[in-house]
Amino acid sequence: MFRRSFNRFCAGEEKRVGTRTVFVGNHPVSETEAYIAQKFCDNRIISSKYTLWNFLPKNLFEQFRRIANFYFLIIFLIQVTVDTPTSPITSGLPLFFVITVTAIKQGYEDWLRHRADNEVNKSTVYIIENAKRVKKESEKIKVGDIVEVQADETFPCDLILLSSCTVDGTCYVTTASLDGESNCKTHYAVRDTIELRTVESIDNLRAAIECEQPQSDLYKFVGRINIYSNSLEAVARSLGPENLLLKGATLKNTKKIYGVAVYTGMETKMALNYQGKSQKRSAVEKSINAFLIVYLFILLTKAAICTTLKYVWQSTPYNDEPWYNQKTQKERETWKVLKMFTDFLSFMVLFNFIIPVSMYVTVEMQKFLGSFFISWDNDFYDEEINEGALVNTSDLNEELGQVDYVFTDKTGTLTENSMEFIECCIDGHKYKGVAQETDGLSQTDGPLPYLDRADKNREELFLRALCLCHTVEVKPNDTVDGVTESSELTYMSSSPDEIALVKGAKKYGFTFVGVQNGYMRVENQRKEIEEYELLHTLNFDSVRRRMSVIVKTQSGDILLFCKGADSAVFPRVQNHEIDLIKVHVEHNAMEGYRTLCIAFKEIAPDDYERVNRQLIEAKMALQDREEKMEKVFDEIETDMHLIGATAVEDKLQDQAAETIEALHAAGLKVWVLTGDKMETAKSTCYACRLFQTNTELLELTTKTIEESERKEDRLHELLTEYRKKLLREFPKSTRSLKKAWTEHQEYGLIIDGSTLSLILNSSQDSGSNNYRSIFLQICMKCTAVLCCRMAPLQKAQIVRMVKNLKGSPITLSIGDGANDVSMILESHVGIGIKGKEGRQASRNSDYAVPKFKHLKKLLLAHGHLYYVRIAHLVQYFFYKPLYDAAYLTMYNICFTSLPILAYSLLEQHINIDTLTSDPRLYMKISGNAMLQLGPFLYWTFLAAFEGTVFFFGTYFLFQTTSLDENGKVYGNWTFGTIIFTILVFTVTLKLALDTRFWTWINHLVIWGSLAFYVFFSFFWGGIIWPFLKQQRMYFIFAQMLSSVSIWLTIILLIFVSLSPEMLRIVLRSVRRRKSES
Amino acid sequence: MAMNYNAKDEVDGGPPCPPGGTAKTRRPDNTAFKQQRLPAWQPILTAGTVLPTFFIIGLIFIPIGIGIFVTSNNIREIEGNVFMYYGLSNFYQNHRRYVKSRDDGQLNGDPSALLNPSKECEPYRRNEDKPIAPCGAIANSMFNDTLELFQVGNASDLMPITLKKKGIAWWTDKNVKFRNPPGTDPLEERFKGTTKPVNWVKPVYMLDSDEDNNGFINEDFIVWMRTAALPTFRKLYRLIERKNDLHPTLPAGRYYLNITYNYPVHSFDGRKRMILSTISWMGGKNPFLGIAYITIGSISFLLGVVLLVINHKYRNSSNTADITI
């Protein structure tokens, strides 16, 4: 009866959108219930975008969504349909080329994905069907199948662990390929299925799993398993992330496991997390687009003017249709307006070359190839992790040279994140470790010297707390038989603090040996093993900022140990205890150490019953489990007794200070965003010279604000006060701000998370916008800003705030941990440190480097160079085709693209070493300086000037009767060829003038392309092309070269058109001299 | 926490990464190319290097310019071979409808194109259901005035001057690009089935009596077919060869030009001209090039001087590399 109602309850729940029911082994759970086959997707992973059939249309569609491609398509169509002066080939061919290249690239990438998909989908897995192991292809797995996975295999889909070969039903898993954390994580089977270790027994399991619908959060899973063991009533057990084995993770140190598939194929968490990175566009690309629009405007105007002129000219009838050049009947009959329109279009087509089609290809290629130089750079190579830099996107190379704001994480980025236990304080007595901890191999030589001792019991309690209150794992191989040499222990944890603490405890004689059967084993100072039953772990989270364990001692006492940030622990302990410790904590924080407070509490057995029930209830909850757990945790972690505090040093990274200084000198504003406490963060900032000794600090923290009654008033007061102060310093000199920095008093701002949220989220009536703008004004005037106590989301908030500032400065975020991911994704350029807190940051970043110090070279050298390169590239492209090169524009691809490509890859106008050593150079290119209106106009006018020179030079030349010694005349095709020859030479030589770094590749390509041009022209004009309708180019080039006058003209005009550039060089060097003297 | 996880590379599960780490080194190759340390020539373009260029250019250009200018001015004297040109003005041979209006296949003697000319020739493609040979507006509007030059003798008698018809077209045009339809039949037979262009008086195979200068390979025709770049143009009409070294080709005296007027130009406000010119090594008379060279050379030289002065004023500082962008 009960079961029926329960089932009905389940069925009701099943219909709710939020859950799904999985029948283990696809066996109906009972005869009475009808087996409802649910439809789930199969286990095929499809990461590829296209199939063989839809590749062409889909790919084309996507390509033409790009504005430039679409534009060229339109031009092409106009050329095909309307009678135009240029053949459709001239624009069709480049377009075709661009499209094909892109399609091939995308096709190849997709083919790789197909192959990878196939590899996964066709890999063999073993499924338990009818008490037999059945070999199957991975893609055939259905939801509900029981899957057997062996050691070192990856899980083919998301599985609920049913049993493993170990007695306690645990297995170790590494999620290195999912989130980069290479440590082994323990996953547990539900107690009731642990025993099912054979094929037969597992097949007899009758159970149903209810779980939420697939969602992408890797660390969240809520479910419940109902086990119908012996036809009595179902046993319900809760399932959490610790029961779920994710597809993509690898089984380690466990021979085999059985699991039931709950999410398959595209519904696995891994697949749900598969998503293209949000497209970040660089400022240069935006500039390109802006220029494109300007040029489009010019184009339209030009076409309109030309159409008008044409009709003006045609208004005299003999011009419109002289007897020698009559129109066809059709032309005469065409409706006039339509004719004007087509004329307009054909002029547009004629001039369409001012928008360079090949630029996009070249820019893409430049970026793609250019990014290799970053990953090839030996200076980014780090011995320790055996890896160099990683480039995840090639679109942002030049953006590295444009950064205005740098947001950096502290832990692991500025600092090493290799923690070292420095000292601890027990009941106000300070214990200081003298010997340097090298690694786990160091000898434990009893208690280290301490200044004065606390009570022996308290001391031991403290050390036990250190040994127990953590989630550190001992590498399981070493603890198989429980008796291990302490020196062989290798600790693994997701947080290096914990390892440092455990190692610290070891120095004082308490060694954590491992967990066995739910018992934590600790070796005390007398070399005895103490066992504590681990009842509950109240995991760490960044909101509570503390973690606790509940253990049962051998004597049966139930103890709760809690460790956490002082702000998280102090409110929960007795006041008189705080005073003793607080001094030490603050002192330690000032020194730049990370401090944690340790507290404990004894729980009476009755209370424990209640707590236990609450905890289990919360863990079982299907809905809002997080919130419920939190509430319970909150209730438990009260009325504790403070025992002591620890101090862990986080060493500064190599050259962090130098890097920060260099960045400062380069005019970048460095903001440190950290979750750490203010004092620690502040001292780190001093240590890495973010704040100088003469920097005046403005503090906006809870401390400064809480002094007064009404926080908001106080905040307002402070804000206005600071603003006044700053405005006095910088009287409206925003433009010369950079200069002002070096001369004026430097200001640093410190703000903490709660104040920030007060500023950002204060109620409407108090004028939050006002606060915000004042705050921003203050921020912009400060050289350095330190934001401490930040939640990950707040970091992103800050970045977004700065990003949306006036003038939209380019932001760069650098961080190493999962908590930095949000800010890395938010900023223009995200840089990940391949650090110790897993690889999430580097996976989500655009670039990943091993160390913070590499940022210096990345920005100052690579960024600078790439920016200069691409800026030149773009300018060059807008400059190059301004002349009416008409039908010869197809040469664009072959003749003039290669040199600029080589140039844009190899140019180093300043030596890399100079760049890194003189960060001031970075300022010169900040603010997209090279792609502003000025240079743009310069290049455009240069192009217009040269166009004029070319045309009129040749025009005057043609005023004569003949250009040849035999008196023969040249026609219009010669005219065009002369202009084009001059064009090709000028453009290439101009590039040669700009090149400051001539490698053999530059030589080859520049001279080679000129030679190729000559060769090609001879070839093209050399024979009668059988498949062409017209032979107008026949022998033009050769004939042209036979004329001395034409040679002379070409040389003259090349010189004339290059002279402005030469003049510029001279004037610039003169001007520099002037400024120097 | 992990807000946005990207598993781009892990579709295939990724290689398992045991905590120990792989032993394979991933250090990038230490090659000059990859480290961007290729040996390179780094010319530093400063005033010091560019200024001499101005001087050199100036020094070279001025003499050349003077040379050209002198040569160009000397062309007046009628010595050596004299070239006879006709000139048209306001005639847009470069009009795009006009330029296209030809069929190079037909002109190259392609039999199929002969009878079925390209569509580009419209409206001069067919006449009375017969294909036009040569088709198109260019051919149709061929210059057909006849110019004859006589020297007025002492007794007012007219001595005709021999005007050579051949050798006025490009060699490649005459021998490769333009060809009569193949065959050994008389030209008239080979052009059978075609009709003359509407404006022509005679069909194409009757342009000249000389077999080698008739049909498509008539040099007047070839010259006309090489469309001019500008609306005012000249085309080579005849050659007057020098008979011997002793006498000038056209000695001073009175000449009589007989023009058979066929070609209408008034309708488009055009003008006709006849030009007699000798040719130097650099072509016909054109002061532009010489003047341009002299001007540019002088400007360059002047600029060099001015800049040198300015540069010298600030020469006190060391010659650091030019590091501005």
Short mmCIF file of N, CA and C in Angstrom, two decimals, chain B residues 85-136:
data_model
loop_
_atom_site.label_atom_id
_atom_site.label_comp_id
_atom_site.label_asym_id
_atom_site.label_seq_id
_atom_site.Cartn_x
_atom_site.Cartn_y
_atom_site.Cartn_z
N TYR B 85 50.76 61.46 -89.24
CA TYR B 85 49.70 61.04 -88.34
C TYR B 85 48.41 61.74 -88.71
N TYR B 86 47.32 61.11 -88.44
CA TYR B 86 46.07 61.86 -88.44
C TYR B 86 45.62 61.96 -87.00
N GLY B 87 45.01 63.06 -86.69
CA GLY B 87 44.56 63.24 -85.31
C GLY B 87 43.07 63.52 -85.28
N LEU B 88 42.42 62.99 -84.29
CA LEU B 88 41.00 63.27 -84.09
C LEU B 88 40.84 63.80 -82.68
N SER B 89 39.93 64.70 -82.53
CA SER B 89 39.67 65.13 -81.16
C SER B 89 38.20 64.92 -80.84
N ASN B 90 37.94 64.87 -79.55
CA ASN B 90 36.58 64.63 -79.06
C ASN B 90 36.00 63.32 -79.57
N PHE B 91 36.87 62.43 -79.88
CA PHE B 91 36.41 61.13 -80.34
C PHE B 91 36.72 60.13 -79.24
N TYR B 92 35.66 59.58 -78.67
CA TYR B 92 35.88 58.74 -77.49
C TYR B 92 36.10 57.29 -77.90
N GLN B 93 37.32 57.03 -78.31
CA GLN B 93 37.64 55.64 -78.62
C GLN B 93 37.76 54.81 -77.34
N ASN B 94 37.81 55.51 -76.21
CA ASN B 94 37.95 54.79 -74.95
C ASN B 94 36.61 54.58 -74.26
N HIS B 95 35.54 54.94 -74.96
CA HIS B 95 34.22 54.68 -74.37
C HIS B 95 34.06 53.19 -74.17
N ARG B 96 33.48 52.84 -73.06
CA ARG B 96 33.56 51.41 -72.76
C ARG B 96 32.65 50.57 -73.65
N ARG B 97 31.57 51.19 -74.09
CA ARG B 97 30.73 50.45 -75.04
C ARG B 97 31.50 50.23 -76.33
N TYR B 98 32.29 51.23 -76.66
CA TYR B 98 33.03 51.21 -77.91
C TYR B 98 34.19 50.22 -77.86
N VAL B 99 34.93 50.30 -76.76
CA VAL B 99 36.15 49.49 -76.63
C VAL B 99 35.84 48.00 -76.73
N LYS B 100 34.71 47.65 -76.17
CA LYS B 100 34.36 46.23 -76.15
C LYS B 100 33.88 45.73 -77.50
N SER B 101 33.48 46.66 -78.33
CA SER B 101 32.70 46.28 -79.49
C SER B 101 33.59 45.74 -80.61
N ARG B 102 34.13 44.57 -80.39
CA ARG B 102 35.01 43.94 -81.37
C ARG B 102 35.04 42.45 -81.06
N ASP B 103 35.50 41.70 -82.01
CA ASP B 103 35.62 40.26 -81.76
C ASP B 103 37.02 39.83 -82.16
N ASP B 104 37.86 39.67 -81.15
CA ASP B 104 39.25 39.33 -81.43
C ASP B 104 39.40 37.97 -82.10
N GLY B 105 38.43 37.11 -81.84
CA GLY B 105 38.46 35.79 -82.49
C GLY B 105 38.26 35.94 -83.98
N GLN B 106 37.32 36.76 -84.32
CA GLN B 106 37.06 36.99 -85.74
C GLN B 106 38.28 37.61 -86.41
N LEU B 107 38.86 38.57 -85.72
CA LEU B 107 40.01 39.26 -86.30
C LEU B 107 41.22 38.35 -86.42
N ASN B 108 41.22 37.31 -85.61
CA ASN B 108 42.33 36.37 -85.64
C ASN B 108 42.09 35.28 -86.69
N GLY B 109 41.02 35.44 -87.44
CA GLY B 109 40.77 34.52 -88.54
C GLY B 109 40.03 33.26 -88.16
N ASP B 110 39.40 33.28 -87.03
CA ASP B 110 38.63 32.11 -86.61
C ASP B 110 37.38 31.99 -87.49
N PRO B 111 37.26 30.90 -88.28
CA PRO B 111 36.14 30.80 -89.24
C PRO B 111 34.78 30.83 -88.56
N SER B 112 34.68 30.23 -87.38
CA SER B 112 33.36 30.21 -86.74
C SER B 112 32.98 31.60 -86.25
N ALA B 113 33.99 32.32 -85.73
CA ALA B 113 33.71 33.67 -85.27
C ALA B 113 33.42 34.61 -86.44
N LEU B 114 33.96 34.25 -87.58
CA LEU B 114 33.75 35.08 -88.77
C LEU B 114 32.26 35.13 -89.12
N LEU B 115 31.65 33.96 -89.05
CA LEU B 115 30.24 33.89 -89.43
C LEU B 115 29.31 34.10 -88.25
N ASN B 116 29.85 34.01 -87.09
CA ASN B 116 29.00 34.20 -85.92
C ASN B 116 29.74 35.09 -84.92
N PRO B 117 29.74 36.38 -85.18
CA PRO B 117 30.55 37.28 -84.34
C PRO B 117 30.01 37.36 -82.91
N SER B 118 30.89 37.81 -82.07
CA SER B 118 30.54 37.91 -80.65
C SER B 118 29.40 38.90 -80.42
N LYS B 119 28.68 38.65 -79.35
CA LYS B 119 27.55 39.54 -79.01
C LYS B 119 28.02 40.95 -78.66
N GLU B 120 29.27 41.03 -78.26
CA GLU B 120 29.81 42.34 -77.88
C GLU B 120 29.71 43.32 -79.04
N CYS B 121 29.62 42.80 -80.27
CA CYS B 121 29.63 43.66 -81.44
C CYS B 121 28.30 44.40 -81.64
N GLU B 122 27.28 44.00 -80.94
CA GLU B 122 25.98 44.65 -81.12
C GLU B 122 26.13 46.16 -80.92
N PRO B 123 25.46 46.96 -81.64
CA PRO B 123 24.51 46.65 -82.73
C PRO B 123 25.18 46.50 -84.09
N TYR B 124 26.47 46.33 -84.13
CA TYR B 124 27.14 46.19 -85.43
C TYR B 124 27.53 44.73 -85.64
N ARG B 125 26.59 43.86 -85.35
CA ARG B 125 26.93 42.45 -85.42
C ARG B 125 26.46 41.84 -86.73
N ARG B 126 25.24 42.13 -87.05
CA ARG B 126 24.68 41.59 -88.29
C ARG B 126 24.00 42.71 -89.05
N ASN B 127 24.03 42.54 -90.33
CA ASN B 127 23.33 43.50 -91.17
C ASN B 127 22.61 42.70 -92.24
N GLU B 128 21.34 42.92 -92.33
CA GLU B 128 20.51 42.20 -93.31
C GLU B 128 20.79 40.70 -93.23
N ASP B 129 20.76 40.20 -91.99
CA ASP B 129 20.91 38.77 -91.73
C ASP B 129 22.27 38.19 -92.10
N LYS B 130 23.17 39.05 -92.41
CA LYS B 130 24.52 38.54 -92.67
C LYS B 130 25.46 39.04 -91.59
N PRO B 131 26.38 38.20 -91.17
CA PRO B 131 27.34 38.67 -90.17
C PRO B 131 28.25 39.73 -90.78
N ILE B 132 28.54 40.71 -89.96
CA ILE B 132 29.42 41.77 -90.43
C ILE B 132 30.86 41.34 -90.19
N ALA B 133 31.70 41.55 -91.15
CA ALA B 133 33.12 41.29 -90.96
C ALA B 133 33.88 42.52 -91.43
N PRO B 134 34.66 43.13 -90.64
CA PRO B 134 34.81 42.95 -89.19
C PRO B 134 33.66 43.61 -88.43
N CYS B 135 33.22 42.91 -87.41
CA CYS B 135 32.05 43.39 -86.69
C CYS B 135 32.43 44.46 -85.66
N GLY B 136 31.45 45.10 -85.09
CA GLY B 136 31.68 45.99 -83.97
C GLY B 136 31.80 47.45 -84.34
#
